Short mmCIF file of C-alpha atoms in Angstrom, two decimals:
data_model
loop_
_atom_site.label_atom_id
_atom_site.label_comp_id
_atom_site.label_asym_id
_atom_site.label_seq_id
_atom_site.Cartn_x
_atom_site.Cartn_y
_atom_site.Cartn_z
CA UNK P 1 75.79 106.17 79.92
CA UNK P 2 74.91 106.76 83.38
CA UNK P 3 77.60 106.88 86.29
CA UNK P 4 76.61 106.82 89.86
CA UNK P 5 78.85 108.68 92.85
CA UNK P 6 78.33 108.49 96.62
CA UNK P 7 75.57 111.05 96.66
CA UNK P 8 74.69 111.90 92.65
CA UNK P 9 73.37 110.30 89.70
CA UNK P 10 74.64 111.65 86.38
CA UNK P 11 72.32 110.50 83.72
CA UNK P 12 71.45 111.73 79.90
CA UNK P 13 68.90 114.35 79.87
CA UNK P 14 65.48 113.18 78.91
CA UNK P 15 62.55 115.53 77.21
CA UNK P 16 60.52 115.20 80.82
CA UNK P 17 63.54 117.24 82.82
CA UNK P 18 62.25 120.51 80.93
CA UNK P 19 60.71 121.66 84.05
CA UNK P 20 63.68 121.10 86.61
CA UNK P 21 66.19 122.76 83.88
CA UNK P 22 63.96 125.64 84.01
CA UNK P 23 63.93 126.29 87.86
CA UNK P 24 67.72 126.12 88.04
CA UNK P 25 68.28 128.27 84.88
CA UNK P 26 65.88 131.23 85.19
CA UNK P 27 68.06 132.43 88.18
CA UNK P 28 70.24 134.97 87.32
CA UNK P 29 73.18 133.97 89.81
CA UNK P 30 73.13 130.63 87.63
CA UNK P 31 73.13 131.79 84.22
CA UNK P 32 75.18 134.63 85.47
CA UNK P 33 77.84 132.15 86.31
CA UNK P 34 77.44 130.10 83.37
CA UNK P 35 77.66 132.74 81.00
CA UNK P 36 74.10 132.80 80.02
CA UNK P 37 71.12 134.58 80.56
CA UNK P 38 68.48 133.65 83.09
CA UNK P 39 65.75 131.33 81.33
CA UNK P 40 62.26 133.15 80.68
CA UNK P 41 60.02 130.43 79.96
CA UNK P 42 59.57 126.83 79.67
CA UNK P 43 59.30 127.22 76.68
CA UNK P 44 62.43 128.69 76.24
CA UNK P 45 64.51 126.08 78.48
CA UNK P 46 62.84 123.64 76.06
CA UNK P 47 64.31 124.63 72.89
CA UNK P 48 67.98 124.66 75.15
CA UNK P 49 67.11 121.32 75.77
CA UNK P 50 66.85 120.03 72.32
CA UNK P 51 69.50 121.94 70.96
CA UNK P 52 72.15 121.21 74.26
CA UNK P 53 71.58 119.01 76.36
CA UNK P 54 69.95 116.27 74.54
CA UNK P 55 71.15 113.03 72.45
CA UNK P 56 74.76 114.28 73.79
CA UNK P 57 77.19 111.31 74.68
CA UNK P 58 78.71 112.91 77.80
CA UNK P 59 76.49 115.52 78.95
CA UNK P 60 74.52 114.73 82.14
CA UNK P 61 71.94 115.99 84.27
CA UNK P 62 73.12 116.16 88.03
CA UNK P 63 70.41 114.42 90.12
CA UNK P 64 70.28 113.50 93.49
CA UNK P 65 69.89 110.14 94.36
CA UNK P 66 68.14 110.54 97.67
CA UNK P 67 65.21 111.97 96.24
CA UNK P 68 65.65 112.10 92.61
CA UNK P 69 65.83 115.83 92.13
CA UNK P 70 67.74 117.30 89.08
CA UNK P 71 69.93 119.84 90.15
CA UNK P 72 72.15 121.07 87.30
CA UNK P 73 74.55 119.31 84.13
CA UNK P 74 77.44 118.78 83.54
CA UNK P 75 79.22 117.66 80.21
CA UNK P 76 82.60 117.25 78.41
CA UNK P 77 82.24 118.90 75.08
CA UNK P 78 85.02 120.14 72.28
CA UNK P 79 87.35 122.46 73.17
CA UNK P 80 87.22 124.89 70.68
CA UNK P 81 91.36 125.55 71.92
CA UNK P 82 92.77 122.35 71.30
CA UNK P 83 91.68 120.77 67.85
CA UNK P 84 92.43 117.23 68.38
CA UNK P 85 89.92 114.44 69.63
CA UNK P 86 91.49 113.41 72.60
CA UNK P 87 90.52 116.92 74.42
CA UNK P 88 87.42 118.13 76.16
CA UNK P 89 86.15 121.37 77.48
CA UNK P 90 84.24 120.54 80.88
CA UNK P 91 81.58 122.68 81.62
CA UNK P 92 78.55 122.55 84.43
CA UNK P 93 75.93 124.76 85.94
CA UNK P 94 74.19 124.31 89.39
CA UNK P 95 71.07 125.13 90.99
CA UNK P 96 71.70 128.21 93.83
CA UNK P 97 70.13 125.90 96.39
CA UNK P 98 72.26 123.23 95.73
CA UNK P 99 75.83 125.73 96.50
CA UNK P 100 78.23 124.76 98.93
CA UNK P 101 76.99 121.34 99.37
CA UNK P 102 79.89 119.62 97.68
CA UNK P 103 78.01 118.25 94.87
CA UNK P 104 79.55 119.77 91.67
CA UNK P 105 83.30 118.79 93.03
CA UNK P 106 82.14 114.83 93.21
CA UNK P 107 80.37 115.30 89.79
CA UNK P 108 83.43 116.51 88.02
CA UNK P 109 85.25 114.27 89.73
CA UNK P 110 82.65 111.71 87.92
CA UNK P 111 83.28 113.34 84.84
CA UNK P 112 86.76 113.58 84.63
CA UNK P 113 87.15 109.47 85.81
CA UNK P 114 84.87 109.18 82.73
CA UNK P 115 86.73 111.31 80.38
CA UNK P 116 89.86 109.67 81.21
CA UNK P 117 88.85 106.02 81.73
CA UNK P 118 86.11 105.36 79.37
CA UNK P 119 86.74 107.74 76.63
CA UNK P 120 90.66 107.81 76.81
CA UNK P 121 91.19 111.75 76.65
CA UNK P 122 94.24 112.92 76.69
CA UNK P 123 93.15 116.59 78.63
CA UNK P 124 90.15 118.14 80.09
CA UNK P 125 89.62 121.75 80.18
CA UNK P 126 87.70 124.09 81.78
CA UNK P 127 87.38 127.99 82.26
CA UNK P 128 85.35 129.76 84.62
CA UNK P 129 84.84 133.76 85.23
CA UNK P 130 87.38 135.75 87.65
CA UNK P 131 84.43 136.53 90.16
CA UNK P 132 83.21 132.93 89.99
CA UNK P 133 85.22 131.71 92.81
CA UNK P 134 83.50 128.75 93.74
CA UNK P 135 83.85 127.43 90.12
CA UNK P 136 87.49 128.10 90.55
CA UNK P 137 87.96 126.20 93.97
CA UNK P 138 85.86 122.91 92.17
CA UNK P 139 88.46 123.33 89.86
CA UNK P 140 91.24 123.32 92.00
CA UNK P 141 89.90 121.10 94.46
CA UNK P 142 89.87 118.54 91.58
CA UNK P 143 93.42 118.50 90.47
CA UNK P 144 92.86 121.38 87.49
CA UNK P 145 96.04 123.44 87.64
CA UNK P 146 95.94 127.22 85.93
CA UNK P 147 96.91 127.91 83.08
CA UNK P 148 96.05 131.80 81.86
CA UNK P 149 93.74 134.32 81.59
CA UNK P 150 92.65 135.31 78.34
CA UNK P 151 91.32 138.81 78.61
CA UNK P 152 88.24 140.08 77.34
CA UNK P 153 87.35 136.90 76.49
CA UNK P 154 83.63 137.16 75.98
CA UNK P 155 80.59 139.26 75.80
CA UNK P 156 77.76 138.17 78.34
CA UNK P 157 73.80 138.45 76.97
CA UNK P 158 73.86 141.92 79.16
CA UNK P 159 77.15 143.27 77.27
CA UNK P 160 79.41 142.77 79.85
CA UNK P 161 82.78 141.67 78.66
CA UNK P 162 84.45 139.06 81.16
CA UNK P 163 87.82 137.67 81.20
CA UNK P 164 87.99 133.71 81.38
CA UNK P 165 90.16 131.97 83.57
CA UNK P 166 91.75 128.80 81.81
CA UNK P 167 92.22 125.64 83.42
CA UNK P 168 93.53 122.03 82.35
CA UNK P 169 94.35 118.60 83.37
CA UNK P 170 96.35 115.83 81.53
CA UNK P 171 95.67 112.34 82.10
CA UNK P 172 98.70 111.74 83.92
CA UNK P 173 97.84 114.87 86.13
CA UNK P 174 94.70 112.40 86.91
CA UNK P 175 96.54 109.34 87.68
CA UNK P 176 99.62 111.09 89.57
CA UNK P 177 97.69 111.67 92.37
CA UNK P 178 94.79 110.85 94.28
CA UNK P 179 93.18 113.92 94.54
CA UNK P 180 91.00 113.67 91.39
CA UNK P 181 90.21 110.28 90.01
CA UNK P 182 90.17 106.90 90.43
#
């Protein structure tokens, strides 16, 4: 399934976007902010692809539709919090270059439209680090409202232990208001 905004395309991966996956995911601001480490090889983002990315109903790459250039993913996956199948744990990475531009906010936005209208979920989640605050203002800027911090949440690849910030939004959260969806 493909779904098309003003400025993005968010398509399935394919087995050719090894390359661009690898230029966005070897910097360390990225993984840093994703909670993994920086890609070392091609080889290396390959095997990610395959085992991630890949054959996954709603997990996209982020391209560009001016030019075609993959920027980052994003995907609604299980939320390992709330065991039922109408929830999903949204989760997305971007290319440094592609910061500040507004692009992640309209591809949630995508996402969560999808999530809600085509796959009938009931609520989308998403956490993000404490220092990631542009994560946190996509989130916000999209409807998510907060909803704790779970402390020492999780050990990075370096050892750092980081706190996650929760967020979550109901369906009727979506369709209340105008900000997110629809």
């Amino acid at each position: 399934m493909e779904l098309t905004t003003t400025r993005l395309l968010l398509r399935p991966f394919r087995e050719q976007d090894v390359q661009a996956l690898y230029e966005y995911s070897k910097d360390e601001a990225v993984g840093r902010n994703a909670g993994w480490k920086p890609h070392e090889s091609l080889l290396e983002s390959s095997d990610i692809l395959h085992l991630v990315f890949l054959d996954q109903p709603a997990v996209w790459a982020v391209v560009r539709r001016a030019d075609g250039q993959l920027m980052g993913s994003i995907g609604l996956v299980m939320d390992a919090a709330r065991q039922y199948g109408a929830a999903r744990s949204l989760g997305y990475a971007l290319g440094v270059r592609y910061w500040g531009q507004g692009y992640m906010t309209e591809a949630v936005r995508a996402a969560l439209d999808y999530g809600f209208g085509y796959m009938s979920l009931d609520v989308i989640s998403a956490t993000c680090y404490p220092d990631n605050v542009a994560s946190r203002r996509v989130l916000e800027k999209c409807g998510f409202q907060y909803e704790g911090t779970l402390h020492r949440a999780e050990m990075l690849y370096n050892g750092e232990i980081k706190d996650h910030l929760h967020f979550f939004m109901t369906h009727q959260m979506a369709y209340a208001s105008d900000t997110t969806v629809g």
